[in-house]
XYZ file of C-alpha atoms in Angstrom:
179
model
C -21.923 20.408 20.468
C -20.571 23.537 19.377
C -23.966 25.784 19.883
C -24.023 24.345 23.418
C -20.281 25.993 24.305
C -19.652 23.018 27.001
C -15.858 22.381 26.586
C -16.634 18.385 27.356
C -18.894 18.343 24.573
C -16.874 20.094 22.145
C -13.728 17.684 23.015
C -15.829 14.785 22.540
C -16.681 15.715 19.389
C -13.274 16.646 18.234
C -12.231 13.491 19.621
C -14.461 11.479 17.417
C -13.951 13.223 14.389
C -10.280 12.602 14.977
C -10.741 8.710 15.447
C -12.888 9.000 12.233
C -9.743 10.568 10.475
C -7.778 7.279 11.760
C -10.102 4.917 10.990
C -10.241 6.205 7.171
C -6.515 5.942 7.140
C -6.522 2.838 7.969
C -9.243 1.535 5.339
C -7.168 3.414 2.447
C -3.946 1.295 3.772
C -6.415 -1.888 3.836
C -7.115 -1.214 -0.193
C -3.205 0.082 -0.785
C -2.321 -3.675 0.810
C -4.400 -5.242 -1.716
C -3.412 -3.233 -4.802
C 0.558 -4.541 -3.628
C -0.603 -7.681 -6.184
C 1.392 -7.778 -8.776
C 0.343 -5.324 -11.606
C -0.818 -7.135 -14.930
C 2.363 -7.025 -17.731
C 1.963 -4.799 -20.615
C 4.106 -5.507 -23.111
C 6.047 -7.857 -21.047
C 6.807 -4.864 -18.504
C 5.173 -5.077 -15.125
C 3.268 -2.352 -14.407
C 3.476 0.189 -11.056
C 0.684 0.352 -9.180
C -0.602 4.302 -9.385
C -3.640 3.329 -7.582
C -1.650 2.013 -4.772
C 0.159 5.597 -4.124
C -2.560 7.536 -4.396
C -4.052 5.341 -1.312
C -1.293 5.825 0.603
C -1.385 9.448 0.099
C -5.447 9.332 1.146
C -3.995 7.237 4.163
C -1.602 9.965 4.588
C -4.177 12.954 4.963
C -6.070 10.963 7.325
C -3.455 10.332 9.562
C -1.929 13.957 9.217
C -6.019 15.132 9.710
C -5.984 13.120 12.663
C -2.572 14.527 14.443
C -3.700 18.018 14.107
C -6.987 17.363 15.662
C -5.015 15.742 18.802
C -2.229 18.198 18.678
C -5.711 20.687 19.414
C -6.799 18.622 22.008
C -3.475 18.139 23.575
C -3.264 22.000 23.897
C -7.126 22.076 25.543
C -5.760 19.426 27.833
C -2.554 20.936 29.182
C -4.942 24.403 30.131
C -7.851 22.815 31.612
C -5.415 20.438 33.177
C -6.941 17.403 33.157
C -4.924 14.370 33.619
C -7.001 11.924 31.939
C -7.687 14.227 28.262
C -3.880 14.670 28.631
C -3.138 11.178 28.246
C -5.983 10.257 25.972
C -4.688 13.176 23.457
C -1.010 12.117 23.701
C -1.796 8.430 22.495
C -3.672 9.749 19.915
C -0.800 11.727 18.809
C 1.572 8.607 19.152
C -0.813 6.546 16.992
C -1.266 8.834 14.320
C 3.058 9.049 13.979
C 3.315 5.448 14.002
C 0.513 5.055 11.405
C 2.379 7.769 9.256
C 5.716 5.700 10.141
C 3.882 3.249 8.712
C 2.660 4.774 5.128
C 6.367 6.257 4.525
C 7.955 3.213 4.783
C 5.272 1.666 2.488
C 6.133 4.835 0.106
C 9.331 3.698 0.127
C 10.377 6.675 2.604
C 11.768 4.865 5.463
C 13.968 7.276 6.896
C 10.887 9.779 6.717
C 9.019 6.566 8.094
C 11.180 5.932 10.992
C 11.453 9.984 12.069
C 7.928 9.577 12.673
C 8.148 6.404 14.357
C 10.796 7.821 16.927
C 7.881 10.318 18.005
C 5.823 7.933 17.826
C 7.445 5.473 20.113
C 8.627 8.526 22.801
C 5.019 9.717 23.495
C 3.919 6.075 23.789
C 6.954 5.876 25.959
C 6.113 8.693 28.152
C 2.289 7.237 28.854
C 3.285 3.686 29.167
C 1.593 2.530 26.361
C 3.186 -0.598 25.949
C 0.363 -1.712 22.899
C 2.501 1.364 20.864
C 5.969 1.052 22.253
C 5.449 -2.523 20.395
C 3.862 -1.126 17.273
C 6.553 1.507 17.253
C 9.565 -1.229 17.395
C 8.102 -2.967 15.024
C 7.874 -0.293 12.778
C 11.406 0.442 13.223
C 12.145 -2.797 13.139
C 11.068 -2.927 9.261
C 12.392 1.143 8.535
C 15.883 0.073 9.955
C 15.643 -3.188 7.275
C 14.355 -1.297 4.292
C 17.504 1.536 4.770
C 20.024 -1.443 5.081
C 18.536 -2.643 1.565
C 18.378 0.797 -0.171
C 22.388 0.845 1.076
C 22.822 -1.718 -1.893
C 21.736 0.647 -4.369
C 24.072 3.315 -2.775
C 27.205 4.117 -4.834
C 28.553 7.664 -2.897
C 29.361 4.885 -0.081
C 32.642 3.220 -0.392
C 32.292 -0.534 -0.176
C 33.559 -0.312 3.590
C 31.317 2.609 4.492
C 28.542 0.758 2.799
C 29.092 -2.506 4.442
C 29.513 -0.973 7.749
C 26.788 1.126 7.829
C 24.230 -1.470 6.422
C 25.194 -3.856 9.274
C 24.961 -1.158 11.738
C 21.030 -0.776 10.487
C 20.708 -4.377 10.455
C 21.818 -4.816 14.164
C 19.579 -1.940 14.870
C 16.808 -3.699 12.947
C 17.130 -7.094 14.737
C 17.261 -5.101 18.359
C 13.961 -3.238 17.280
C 12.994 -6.432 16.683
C 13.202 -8.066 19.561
C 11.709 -5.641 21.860
């Protein structure tokens, strides 16, 4: 495609090569979900699961692969202005932030996890995705739940601040939710 210089070709390939970055992100979150057994005791500690994290990072440079590639393509869009690569390029942008949504909040990141869903969920916005607005709440949905938990574990909050904010995530949890 790229000897041939024709711009079509050369999108379509960059196009596919993005989807293949997505599609290995997604089979490295497929193994991460099944290392999430518990790990075997060892000397009646449970173990963490290394092998786990270092599939979500491989998830991670997939997805991150992928959102550069579309960022590109986005960019080749908005000169040759055509409508239909714009809108193709900007859902592959919001999928790749929800999917990395997605893998912080599995890292235990969710504040990093729900940045990315925000992005996520105003591109799919923007092209009336509605398949991705849903992904994208329930992302948020589960970032917003996972903050209001770590809030426990937070002792700079007083008890008030703490209570307050952690229903104020919860609220925004259940309302994520329910979209």
């Amino acid at each position: 495609a790229k000897r041939s210089g024709n711009p079509a070709a050369l999108r379509e390939s960059k196009q596919g090569i993005a989807d293949s970055h997505i599609s290995m992100g997604v089979i490295y979150m497929e193994q991460a979900e099944r290392e999430r057994s518990p790990a075997p005791l060892k000397d009646g500690v449970r173990m963490s699961s290394d092998k786990r994290e270092q599939l979500l990072t491989e998830a991670l440079k997939e997805y991150f692969a992928s959102l550069k590639l579309k960022e590109e393509l986005l960019e080749q869009a908005k000169r040759s202005g055509n409508p239909a690569a714009l809108r193709e390029s900007k859902q592959g942008i919001a999928v790749s932030h929800i999917n990395i949504g997605e893998v912080y909040i599995k890292q235990g990141k969710a504040a990093e996890g729900k940045k990315e869903l925000e992005k996520g969920l105003a591109l799919a916005k923007e092209i009336g995705s509605k398949e991705n607005v849903k992904y994208s709440y329930s992302g948020l949905a589960r970032a917003d739940s996972a903050l209001a938990a770590s809030l426990s574990f937070t002792p700079t909050l007083s008890k008030g601040e703490g209570e307050k904010r952690r229903w104020e995530l919860w609220k925004s949890a259940l309302e994520n939710y329910k979209m």
